[in-house]
Amino acid sequence: AGMGILDVVLHPDEVPALLRLKKHVQKACVQPQGNDDLVWCYDMLQKVSRSFAVVIQQLGEELRHPVCVFYLVLRGLDTVEDDMRMELEDRKQRLIEFHTNLSVQGWTLKGIGVTAHERQLLENFDHVLSVYADLKVPYQTVIREICQRMGAGMAEFAHRGEVDSLEDWNLYCHYVAGLVGMGLSRMFAASGQEDEAFARLDGISNSMGLFLQKTNIIRDYLDDLQQGRTFYPRVLWSKYVPTLADLARPEYHDVALHCLNDLVSNALMHSLDCLTYMAKLKSSDVFNFCAIPQIMAMATLSKVYNNYGVFRGVVKIRRGLSARIILHTQGMGHVHWWFHKFAKDIKDKIPASDPNAQGTRALCNKIIARTSQSAAPRGLNLIRQIMLLLCVLMIGYALAKWWWPQ
């Protein structure tokens, strides 16, 4: 869906960004020629994740195909984890053994997947395996090892059935996202585009994944609940409501917001590690690949904070804001500007009655202090001023026509 009239009036600076984004995406998403398996992989990447497709296809030639395959392999594994129709033991076994099929040319998996695109991915997985077989050995090794560790972790939590403690939440997010961050760091080092030390930055690489995953879990409460999946940690939500489903009941409105804000505060704890990681990147395309999803996550946390809409549906950031983030992120100065903005937005929304207000405010203050030396993305303020002026003139003209009709 496009922008509504209200969005245009309230956020006029996002209009040119949306118009430019389409051309930007078309330029970035150039389909490979001559290799049917590669063409299929990039087409499937667009179907299962448009947002990641854009940032992956902005990578240079050395990393683009390995990261595309890495994503599709792990998306296939994730599809097995998410299909709750399977018997538990069957699902666990498939998760544990998934990595062994990477070297079996022609292997596919029928009838598994919640969505049509997910089923299509697994039913035609031989295309992914053909491209995997042509990758350099260091990339194959990373993909296989991360897939093995992730599958084992997913099986462990499938057996448990829910996430109990905050330690469990960190561990689950490590398995499904932190390991991805660690694997990508190893790929960056193997490519030569980043320092060899990246292969050993497990701590902050893990934080990059946890920040994204916790944000998604917080946002996707209702969808996960309806699918029979439970990822909110029991130790946290049980402080506020008798059952997880109660968060969506009107009588628990106030305490549900307290729970939500508690979760957002927990996710924000990883933000400083993410800033440290991104500051170490040297390659511009690797930087954009890493930075854009992190800024989107920070924007999402700002959007969901103290927002009861999370318990009624999926809360998403505006398309115009996403376009601005994608188009106006070049360097740490811009990352700092975005993090600074969203930390201030969260801080401004902290209710005095919230039991976690002090902790949330302290986290926001740390982010604000860390990012105080920031640079507004080039042209952003000028565009905003011009669009605001145009909107004021248009509204003034409309009011004049209404007030003094001829």
Short mmCIF file of C-alpha atoms in Angstrom, two decimals, residues 20-31 42 45-46 49-65 67-68 188 193 283-293 296 322-330:
data_model
loop_
_atom_site.label_atom_id
_atom_site.label_comp_id
_atom_site.label_asym_id
_atom_site.label_seq_id
_atom_site.Cartn_x
_atom_site.Cartn_y
_atom_site.Cartn_z
CA ARG A 20 13.42 7.33 -5.55
CA LEU A 21 13.36 3.93 -3.83
CA LYS A 22 11.75 2.10 -6.74
CA LYS A 23 14.55 3.17 -9.09
CA HIS A 24 17.14 2.37 -6.40
CA VAL A 25 15.75 -1.16 -5.93
CA GLN A 26 15.62 -1.79 -9.68
CA LYS A 27 19.27 -0.73 -9.97
CA ALA A 28 20.37 -2.86 -6.99
CA CYS A 29 18.35 -5.97 -7.84
CA VAL A 30 20.01 -6.98 -11.09
CA GLN A 31 19.14 -10.58 -11.95
CA TYR A 42 17.33 -14.59 -6.53
CA LEU A 45 14.85 -14.48 -2.36
CA GLN A 46 12.49 -11.73 -3.55
CA SER A 49 11.98 -11.64 1.94
CA ARG A 50 11.82 -8.45 -0.11
CA SER A 51 13.61 -6.42 2.57
CA PHE A 52 16.62 -8.75 2.82
CA ALA A 53 16.64 -9.20 -0.97
CA VAL A 54 17.38 -5.49 -1.38
CA VAL A 55 20.31 -5.39 1.06
CA ILE A 56 21.75 -8.73 -0.11
CA GLN A 57 21.73 -7.66 -3.74
CA GLN A 58 23.60 -4.47 -2.87
CA LEU A 59 26.58 -6.59 -1.79
CA GLY A 60 29.60 -6.86 -4.07
CA GLU A 61 30.10 -9.84 -6.37
CA GLU A 62 32.36 -11.72 -3.95
CA LEU A 63 29.77 -11.93 -1.16
CA ARG A 64 26.42 -11.60 -2.94
CA HIS A 65 25.94 -15.26 -3.97
CA VAL A 67 25.05 -14.59 1.42
CA CYS A 68 22.04 -15.28 -0.82
CA PHE A 188 33.20 -11.01 5.68
CA GLN A 193 36.56 -7.21 2.40
CA SER A 283 33.62 -2.00 3.11
CA SER A 284 30.78 0.35 2.12
CA ASP A 285 28.53 -2.38 0.71
CA VAL A 286 29.05 -4.64 3.74
CA PHE A 287 28.37 -1.63 5.96
CA ASN A 288 25.05 -0.88 4.24
CA PHE A 289 24.10 -4.57 4.35
CA CYS A 290 24.62 -4.58 8.13
CA ALA A 291 23.45 -1.07 9.01
CA ILE A 292 20.10 -0.84 7.23
CA PRO A 293 18.45 -3.79 9.08
CA MET A 296 15.04 -0.65 10.77
CA SER A 322 11.87 2.61 5.38
CA ALA A 323 12.68 4.30 2.08
CA ARG A 324 14.47 7.15 3.85
CA ILE A 325 16.54 4.68 5.90
CA ILE A 326 17.56 2.67 2.81
CA LEU A 327 18.43 5.76 0.77
CA HIS A 328 20.01 7.87 3.51
CA THR A 329 22.42 5.52 5.27
CA GLN A 330 26.04 6.05 4.25
#
